[in-house]
Short mmCIF file of C-alpha atoms and ligand atoms in Angstrom, two decimals:
data_model
loop_
_atom_site.label_atom_id
_atom_site.label_comp_id
_atom_site.label_asym_id
_atom_site.label_seq_id
_atom_site.Cartn_x
_atom_site.Cartn_y
_atom_site.Cartn_z
CA MET A 1 -10.84 58.07 34.83
CA HIS A 2 -11.70 55.36 37.33
CA ALA A 3 -9.48 52.40 38.21
CA ILE A 4 -9.54 49.57 40.70
CA VAL A 5 -7.13 50.64 43.44
CA VAL A 6 -5.63 48.27 46.02
CA THR A 7 -6.15 50.39 49.12
CA GLN A 8 -3.78 48.14 51.09
CA PRO A 9 -2.62 44.55 50.48
CA GLY A 10 -5.32 42.15 51.61
CA ASP A 11 -8.50 40.24 50.81
CA PRO A 12 -10.71 41.08 47.79
CA ASP A 13 -12.54 43.86 49.67
CA VAL A 14 -9.47 46.09 49.38
CA LEU A 15 -10.26 46.50 45.66
CA THR A 16 -11.92 49.92 45.32
CA TRP A 17 -13.26 51.67 42.18
CA THR A 18 -11.62 55.08 42.55
CA GLU A 19 -11.11 58.25 40.53
CA VAL A 20 -7.43 58.52 39.47
CA PRO A 21 -5.45 60.61 36.93
CA ASP A 22 -5.77 59.68 33.23
CA PRO A 23 -2.68 58.07 31.63
CA VAL A 24 -0.85 60.00 28.88
CA ALA A 25 0.55 58.35 25.74
CA GLY A 26 4.35 58.57 26.05
CA PRO A 27 6.76 57.99 23.15
CA GLY A 28 5.91 54.72 21.41
CA GLU A 29 2.75 54.23 23.47
CA VAL A 30 -0.95 53.88 22.73
CA VAL A 31 -3.70 54.90 25.17
CA ILE A 32 -6.68 52.54 25.08
CA ASP A 33 -10.23 53.30 26.27
CA VAL A 34 -10.73 49.98 28.06
CA ALA A 35 -13.82 47.90 27.25
CA ALA A 36 -12.81 44.91 29.37
CA SER A 37 -9.88 43.40 31.24
CA GLY A 38 -9.12 39.72 31.83
CA VAL A 39 -8.60 38.52 35.40
CA ASN A 40 -5.42 36.50 35.88
CA ARG A 41 -4.25 34.49 38.89
CA ALA A 42 -1.27 36.83 39.19
CA ASP A 43 -3.74 39.67 39.97
CA LEU A 44 -4.74 37.85 43.17
CA MET A 45 -1.10 37.76 44.24
CA GLN A 46 -0.57 41.43 43.36
CA ARG A 47 -3.65 42.34 45.43
CA GLN A 48 -2.13 40.51 48.40
CA GLY A 49 1.17 42.39 48.00
CA PHE A 50 3.20 39.43 46.68
CA TYR A 51 3.63 40.42 43.02
CA PRO A 52 4.62 44.08 42.65
CA PRO A 53 4.41 45.60 39.15
CA PRO A 54 7.71 45.86 37.26
CA PRO A 55 9.39 49.31 37.09
CA GLY A 56 7.52 51.70 34.78
CA ALA A 57 4.30 49.65 34.77
CA PRO A 58 0.97 51.22 35.83
CA PRO A 59 0.33 50.64 39.56
CA TYR A 60 -3.14 49.13 38.95
CA LEU A 61 -3.97 45.44 38.42
CA GLY A 62 -4.70 43.99 35.00
CA LEU A 63 -2.39 42.18 32.56
CA GLU A 64 -4.61 42.41 29.46
CA CYS A 65 -7.45 44.45 28.04
CA SER A 66 -9.63 45.11 25.04
CA GLY A 67 -10.95 48.48 23.94
CA THR A 68 -10.59 51.34 21.48
CA VAL A 69 -7.50 53.38 20.66
CA ALA A 70 -7.98 56.80 22.31
CA ALA A 71 -4.61 58.42 21.50
CA THR A 72 -1.15 57.59 20.18
CA GLY A 73 2.16 58.97 21.46
CA PRO A 74 5.13 60.29 19.49
CA GLY A 75 6.63 57.75 17.08
CA VAL A 76 3.64 55.42 16.94
CA THR A 77 2.70 54.24 13.47
CA GLY A 78 0.10 51.67 12.54
CA TRP A 79 -2.59 52.48 15.13
CA GLN A 80 -5.29 55.15 14.75
CA PRO A 81 -7.78 56.57 17.29
CA GLY A 82 -11.04 54.63 17.14
CA GLU A 83 -9.52 51.26 16.18
CA ALA A 84 -10.79 48.23 18.11
CA VAL A 85 -7.86 46.49 19.80
CA CYS A 86 -6.71 44.25 22.62
CA ALA A 87 -3.38 44.41 24.39
CA LEU A 88 -0.87 42.60 26.58
CA LEU A 89 -0.15 44.82 29.61
CA ALA A 90 2.42 44.94 32.40
CA GLY A 91 -0.44 46.31 34.55
CA GLY A 92 -3.27 48.82 34.50
CA GLY A 93 -6.04 46.86 32.78
CA TYR A 94 -8.52 47.29 35.67
CA ALA A 95 -9.16 50.90 34.62
CA GLU A 96 -11.12 52.98 32.16
CA LYS A 97 -7.92 53.89 30.26
CA VAL A 98 -4.43 52.40 30.02
CA ALA A 99 -1.18 53.33 28.24
CA VAL A 100 0.72 50.46 26.62
CA PRO A 101 3.75 50.12 24.31
CA ALA A 102 2.44 49.98 20.72
CA GLY A 103 4.24 46.64 20.16
CA GLN A 104 1.91 44.96 22.68
CA VAL A 105 -1.31 45.96 20.88
CA LEU A 106 -3.25 43.53 18.64
CA PRO A 107 -6.30 44.12 16.45
CA ALA A 108 -9.53 42.97 18.16
CA PRO A 109 -10.52 39.73 16.41
CA LYS A 110 -13.67 40.22 14.31
CA PRO A 111 -15.62 37.04 15.24
CA VAL A 112 -15.84 37.92 18.95
CA SER A 113 -17.30 40.86 20.88
CA LEU A 114 -14.95 43.65 21.96
CA THR A 115 -15.41 42.49 25.56
CA ALA A 116 -14.47 38.90 24.70
CA ALA A 117 -11.29 40.07 22.95
CA ALA A 118 -9.88 40.73 26.45
CA ALA A 119 -9.75 36.95 26.97
CA PHE A 120 -6.92 36.45 24.48
CA PRO A 121 -3.71 38.48 24.98
CA GLU A 122 -2.31 36.90 28.17
CA THR A 123 -3.33 33.32 27.37
CA ALA A 124 -2.29 33.41 23.70
CA CYS A 125 1.08 35.06 24.42
CA THR A 126 1.88 32.82 27.40
CA VAL A 127 0.93 29.58 25.67
CA TYR A 128 2.50 30.44 22.31
CA SER A 129 5.80 31.62 23.81
CA ASN A 130 6.15 28.68 26.20
CA VAL A 131 4.65 25.70 24.37
CA PHE A 132 5.56 26.54 20.78
CA GLN A 133 8.54 28.93 20.81
CA GLY A 134 10.20 27.59 23.98
CA ALA A 135 9.24 23.91 24.11
CA ARG A 136 8.80 23.51 20.32
CA LEU A 137 5.72 21.27 20.52
CA ALA A 138 5.43 19.44 17.18
CA ALA A 139 2.62 17.60 15.40
CA GLY A 140 2.33 14.02 16.61
CA GLU A 141 3.78 14.81 20.05
CA THR A 142 1.90 14.65 23.37
CA LEU A 143 1.39 17.78 25.48
CA LEU A 144 0.38 17.47 29.15
CA VAL A 145 -1.39 20.63 30.39
CA HIS A 146 -1.73 20.94 34.15
CA GLY A 147 -4.89 22.85 35.07
CA GLY A 148 -6.55 22.21 31.70
CA ALA A 149 -9.68 24.19 32.67
CA SER A 150 -7.75 27.34 33.65
CA GLY A 151 -7.66 30.41 31.44
CA ILE A 152 -4.21 29.30 30.29
CA GLY A 153 -5.23 25.64 29.96
CA THR A 154 -8.26 26.31 27.76
CA MET A 155 -6.03 28.18 25.29
CA ALA A 156 -3.26 25.55 25.47
CA ILE A 157 -5.68 22.72 24.63
CA GLN A 158 -7.06 24.52 21.60
CA LEU A 159 -3.71 25.66 20.19
CA ALA A 160 -2.06 22.29 20.71
CA LYS A 161 -4.92 20.43 19.02
CA HIS A 162 -4.69 22.73 16.01
CA SER A 163 -0.96 22.01 15.82
CA GLY A 164 -1.65 18.28 15.49
CA ALA A 165 -0.55 17.26 19.01
CA THR A 166 -2.28 14.84 21.37
CA VAL A 167 -3.39 16.71 24.50
CA ALA A 168 -3.55 15.37 28.05
CA VAL A 169 -4.94 17.52 30.86
CA THR A 170 -5.20 17.46 34.62
CA ALA A 171 -8.09 19.08 36.51
CA GLY A 172 -9.70 18.71 39.90
CA SER A 173 -13.26 17.82 38.87
CA ASP A 174 -15.05 15.74 36.27
CA ASP A 175 -17.04 18.80 35.14
CA LYS A 176 -13.82 20.62 34.35
CA LEU A 177 -12.48 17.57 32.55
CA ALA A 178 -15.66 17.42 30.46
CA ALA A 179 -15.10 21.05 29.45
CA CYS A 180 -11.52 20.18 28.46
CA ARG A 181 -12.79 17.29 26.34
CA GLU A 182 -15.17 19.64 24.52
CA LEU A 183 -12.18 21.81 23.67
CA GLY A 184 -10.41 18.79 22.18
CA ALA A 185 -8.41 17.25 25.04
CA ASP A 186 -7.74 13.54 24.42
CA ILE A 187 -6.48 12.27 27.81
CA LEU A 188 -8.39 13.41 30.92
CA ILE A 189 -6.82 13.04 34.37
CA ASN A 190 -8.59 13.98 37.60
CA TYR A 191 -5.60 14.82 39.78
CA ARG A 192 -7.64 14.25 42.96
CA ASP A 193 -8.41 10.60 42.06
CA ASP A 194 -5.55 9.53 39.80
CA ASP A 195 -1.76 9.68 39.69
CA PHE A 196 -0.96 11.72 36.59
CA VAL A 197 2.42 9.99 36.09
CA GLU A 198 0.80 6.56 35.89
CA ARG A 199 -2.05 7.79 33.71
CA ILE A 200 0.18 9.58 31.20
CA ARG A 201 2.46 6.53 30.94
CA GLU A 202 -0.53 4.23 30.37
CA ALA A 203 -1.97 6.54 27.73
CA THR A 204 1.33 6.87 25.82
CA GLY A 205 2.44 3.25 25.86
CA GLY A 206 4.99 3.98 28.60
CA ARG A 207 6.67 6.83 26.72
CA GLY A 208 5.40 9.89 28.65
CA ALA A 209 4.61 13.46 27.57
CA ASP A 210 6.91 15.22 25.10
CA VAL A 211 5.99 18.63 26.52
CA ILE A 212 4.49 19.52 29.92
CA LEU A 213 3.00 22.98 30.55
CA ASP A 214 3.27 23.26 34.32
CA ILE A 215 1.59 25.75 36.65
CA MET A 216 2.32 23.96 39.95
CA GLY A 217 6.10 24.29 40.34
CA ALA A 218 7.74 22.62 43.35
CA SER A 219 4.98 20.12 44.22
CA TYR A 220 4.93 18.67 40.66
CA LEU A 221 8.54 19.04 39.50
CA ALA A 222 9.84 15.54 40.31
CA ARG A 223 6.64 13.88 39.09
CA ASN A 224 6.73 15.98 35.91
CA VAL A 225 10.22 14.64 35.22
CA ASP A 226 8.89 11.10 35.86
CA ALA A 227 6.04 11.77 33.39
CA LEU A 228 8.38 13.15 30.70
CA ALA A 229 9.23 11.33 27.46
CA PRO A 230 12.85 11.00 26.24
CA ASP A 231 14.03 14.42 24.95
CA GLY A 232 10.97 15.96 26.63
CA ARG A 233 10.53 19.60 27.64
CA ILE A 234 8.91 20.99 30.80
CA ALA A 235 7.78 24.61 30.53
CA ASN A 236 7.07 25.95 34.02
CA ILE A 237 4.95 29.09 34.26
CA GLY A 238 3.56 28.92 37.78
CA MET A 239 4.34 28.15 41.41
CA GLN A 240 0.89 27.30 42.79
CA GLY A 241 2.51 24.29 44.48
CA GLY A 242 5.51 26.16 45.87
CA ARG A 243 8.83 27.51 44.64
CA LYS A 244 11.52 25.36 46.34
CA THR A 245 12.16 21.66 46.01
CA GLU A 246 14.91 19.09 45.48
CA LEU A 247 15.27 17.21 42.21
CA ASP A 248 17.28 14.07 41.43
CA LEU A 249 18.95 15.25 38.21
CA SER A 250 19.84 11.71 37.13
CA THR A 251 16.28 11.07 35.90
CA LEU A 252 16.28 14.31 33.91
CA MET A 253 19.71 13.49 32.45
CA ALA A 254 18.71 9.98 31.47
CA LYS A 255 15.78 11.44 29.53
CA ARG A 256 17.84 14.33 28.09
CA GLY A 257 15.07 16.51 29.50
CA THR A 258 14.82 20.29 29.48
CA ILE A 259 13.17 22.51 32.11
CA THR A 260 12.44 26.15 31.37
CA ALA A 261 10.74 28.68 33.64
CA THR A 262 9.49 32.08 32.48
CA THR A 263 7.18 34.88 33.51
CA LEU A 264 5.72 37.01 30.75
CA ARG A 265 5.13 40.22 32.69
CA ALA A 266 8.79 40.72 33.61
CA ARG A 267 10.11 40.24 30.05
CA PRO A 268 11.68 43.29 28.36
CA ALA A 269 9.29 45.22 26.09
CA ALA A 270 11.23 44.11 22.99
CA GLN A 271 10.66 40.43 23.86
CA LYS A 272 6.96 41.06 24.51
CA ALA A 273 6.65 42.85 21.16
CA ALA A 274 8.32 39.88 19.42
CA ILE A 275 5.91 37.45 21.13
CA VAL A 276 2.90 39.61 20.22
CA ALA A 277 4.09 39.75 16.59
CA ALA A 278 4.44 35.94 16.51
CA VAL A 279 0.98 35.53 18.08
CA LEU A 280 -0.46 37.89 15.44
CA GLU A 281 1.11 35.76 12.71
CA HIS A 282 0.43 32.26 14.06
CA VAL A 283 -2.51 32.44 16.50
CA TRP A 284 -4.65 35.34 15.26
CA PRO A 285 -5.60 33.63 11.97
CA LEU A 286 -7.04 30.71 13.99
CA ILE A 287 -9.09 33.15 16.09
CA GLU A 288 -10.16 35.18 13.06
CA ASP A 289 -11.61 32.11 11.32
CA GLY A 290 -13.27 30.80 14.49
CA ARG A 291 -11.06 27.74 15.02
CA ILE A 292 -9.90 29.08 18.40
CA ARG A 293 -12.62 30.54 20.60
CA PRO A 294 -12.56 32.44 23.85
CA VAL A 295 -13.67 30.34 26.83
CA ILE A 296 -15.41 32.79 29.16
CA HIS A 297 -16.78 31.78 32.55
CA CYS A 298 -18.39 35.16 33.27
CA GLU A 299 -18.28 38.90 32.59
CA LEU A 300 -18.72 41.22 35.57
CA PRO A 301 -18.79 45.02 35.89
CA MET A 302 -15.28 46.25 36.70
CA PRO A 303 -16.30 47.83 40.03
CA ASP A 304 -17.17 44.22 41.09
CA ALA A 305 -13.52 43.15 40.82
CA ALA A 306 -13.68 41.76 44.38
CA ARG A 307 -16.37 39.27 43.28
CA ALA A 308 -14.23 38.23 40.31
CA HIS A 309 -11.26 37.60 42.60
CA ARG A 310 -13.40 35.47 44.93
CA ILE A 311 -14.60 33.33 42.03
CA MET A 312 -11.01 32.77 40.87
CA ALA A 313 -9.81 31.99 44.39
CA ASP A 314 -12.62 29.42 44.81
CA SER A 315 -11.57 27.90 41.45
CA THR A 316 -15.17 27.24 40.42
CA HIS A 317 -14.52 28.76 36.98
CA THR A 318 -13.54 27.25 33.64
CA GLY A 319 -11.67 29.59 31.30
CA LYS A 320 -11.58 33.36 31.72
CA ILE A 321 -13.27 35.82 34.06
CA LEU A 322 -13.67 39.26 32.46
CA LEU A 323 -14.31 42.71 33.96
CA ARG A 324 -16.32 45.13 31.79
CA THR A 325 -16.06 48.90 32.14
CA GLN A 326 -19.68 49.26 30.90
N1 LIG B 401 4.60 32.69 33.87
C1 LIG B 401 3.73 33.34 33.11
O1 LIG B 401 4.11 34.12 32.24
C2 LIG B 401 2.25 33.13 33.35
C3 LIG B 401 1.31 33.84 32.59
C4 LIG B 401 -0.06 33.60 32.82
C5 LIG B 401 -0.44 32.66 33.78
N2 LIG B 401 0.52 32.01 34.50
C6 LIG B 401 0.15 31.00 35.52
O2 LIG B 401 -0.67 30.03 34.91
C7 LIG B 401 -1.57 29.50 35.89
C8 LIG B 401 -2.99 29.60 35.37
O3 LIG B 401 -3.33 30.97 35.33
P1 LIG B 401 -4.84 31.44 35.10
O4 LIG B 401 -4.86 32.90 35.21
O5 LIG B 401 -5.35 30.77 33.88
O6 LIG B 401 -5.51 30.86 36.44
P2 LIG B 401 -6.82 30.04 36.79
O7 LIG B 401 -7.81 30.12 35.68
O8 LIG B 401 -7.25 30.47 38.13
O9 LIG B 401 -6.29 28.54 36.87
C9 LIG B 401 -5.67 27.94 37.96
C10 LIG B 401 -5.85 26.45 37.77
O10 LIG B 401 -5.00 25.72 38.64
C11 LIG B 401 -5.58 24.43 38.72
N3 LIG B 401 -4.99 23.62 39.76
C12 LIG B 401 -4.96 23.86 41.11
N4 LIG B 401 -4.33 22.85 41.73
C13 LIG B 401 -3.95 21.97 40.78
C14 LIG B 401 -3.27 20.73 40.81
N5 LIG B 401 -2.80 20.19 41.95
N6 LIG B 401 -3.04 20.08 39.63
C15 LIG B 401 -3.47 20.61 38.46
N7 LIG B 401 -4.14 21.79 38.38
C16 LIG B 401 -4.37 22.45 39.52
C17 LIG B 401 -7.04 24.76 38.98
O11 LIG B 401 -7.82 23.66 38.63
P3 LIG B 401 -8.82 22.96 39.71
O12 LIG B 401 -9.81 24.01 40.10
O13 LIG B 401 -9.43 21.87 38.96
O14 LIG B 401 -7.98 22.57 40.88
C18 LIG B 401 -7.26 25.95 38.02
O15 LIG B 401 -7.84 25.54 36.80
C19 LIG B 401 -1.33 30.28 37.19
O16 LIG B 401 -0.45 29.54 38.00
C20 LIG B 401 -0.65 31.55 36.69
O17 LIG B 401 0.15 32.15 37.66
C21 LIG B 401 1.84 32.23 34.30
#
């Protein structure tokens, strides 16, 4: 098969479409003939040498894919060769084939193309596990999504609206905010022009956000606590604004606030399988009946992975960038 190989850590030009050995389905694994893989911001870090794959993961980039079951390993029940699927991966999606634990495979949703199905696994699993399982967002509460036009943000807006929450978003341009509004966002904050703490307080009658899905980390932590409602929950999933900072805990204590921080890729396979099962039960029906849709900025041929990484680095996209094998 062919895969995108990182010839050495560096800029997007190090991504090379190369012939490599085919994966084999080990015990409990499914091999997928990949139709498409979603590009995630973590892939840019892995390309630069900052985010090595966890032990046992394929060495290639790619945290999600769609495609067709090619083979099943010993002990796998429930999946048959030829079935259309998508999957949450610890790596290896930028390839013509990938092996994945059977518990991380989902049926490809019928309303969307097989290519578009690659837009769902990472966003649905990250948002569901952090916003709903971890932070327990409830109907009537307010969710603040930083980076509302990101791949993650576009899924968070849709899922939160369907749960009956009010959704506030930050983004860096009015075009991106307009896209968030189309997806259902209620409170639109251009973080370049406005202070999100002030805006969220104004919009909630001084109360703040019950849940904040944060991708910035250090640069937003203190302001996220300021923007939090009493008994609020901050779910951190990214460090785009740095990893180290100081926090005055008295504000968090006074609000009885909670901060969690997780990364999906490093979770044990059993936890990933439990998240995928919950996503199948709670998110998939919304995708199957068209209430949640994939937000796709562009689809590129997989050998053009360097172009996809440049688009993501420039942040001109809204939603997902996909790489097609054909
Ligand atoms: N922990 C996990 O398990 C996990 C899983 C998946 C993703 N993530 C994280 O989630 C984030 C989004 O991932 P993605 O793949 O969807 O990436 P993406 O589409 O490239 O999104 C990145 C977003 O960051 C926004 N942004 C940059 N500076 C900002 C600021 N100061 N305030 C608010 N937003 C800002 C950008 O918006 P503008 O262009 O408008 O600036 C852009 O929409 C990344 O940090 C990624 O690492 C974490």
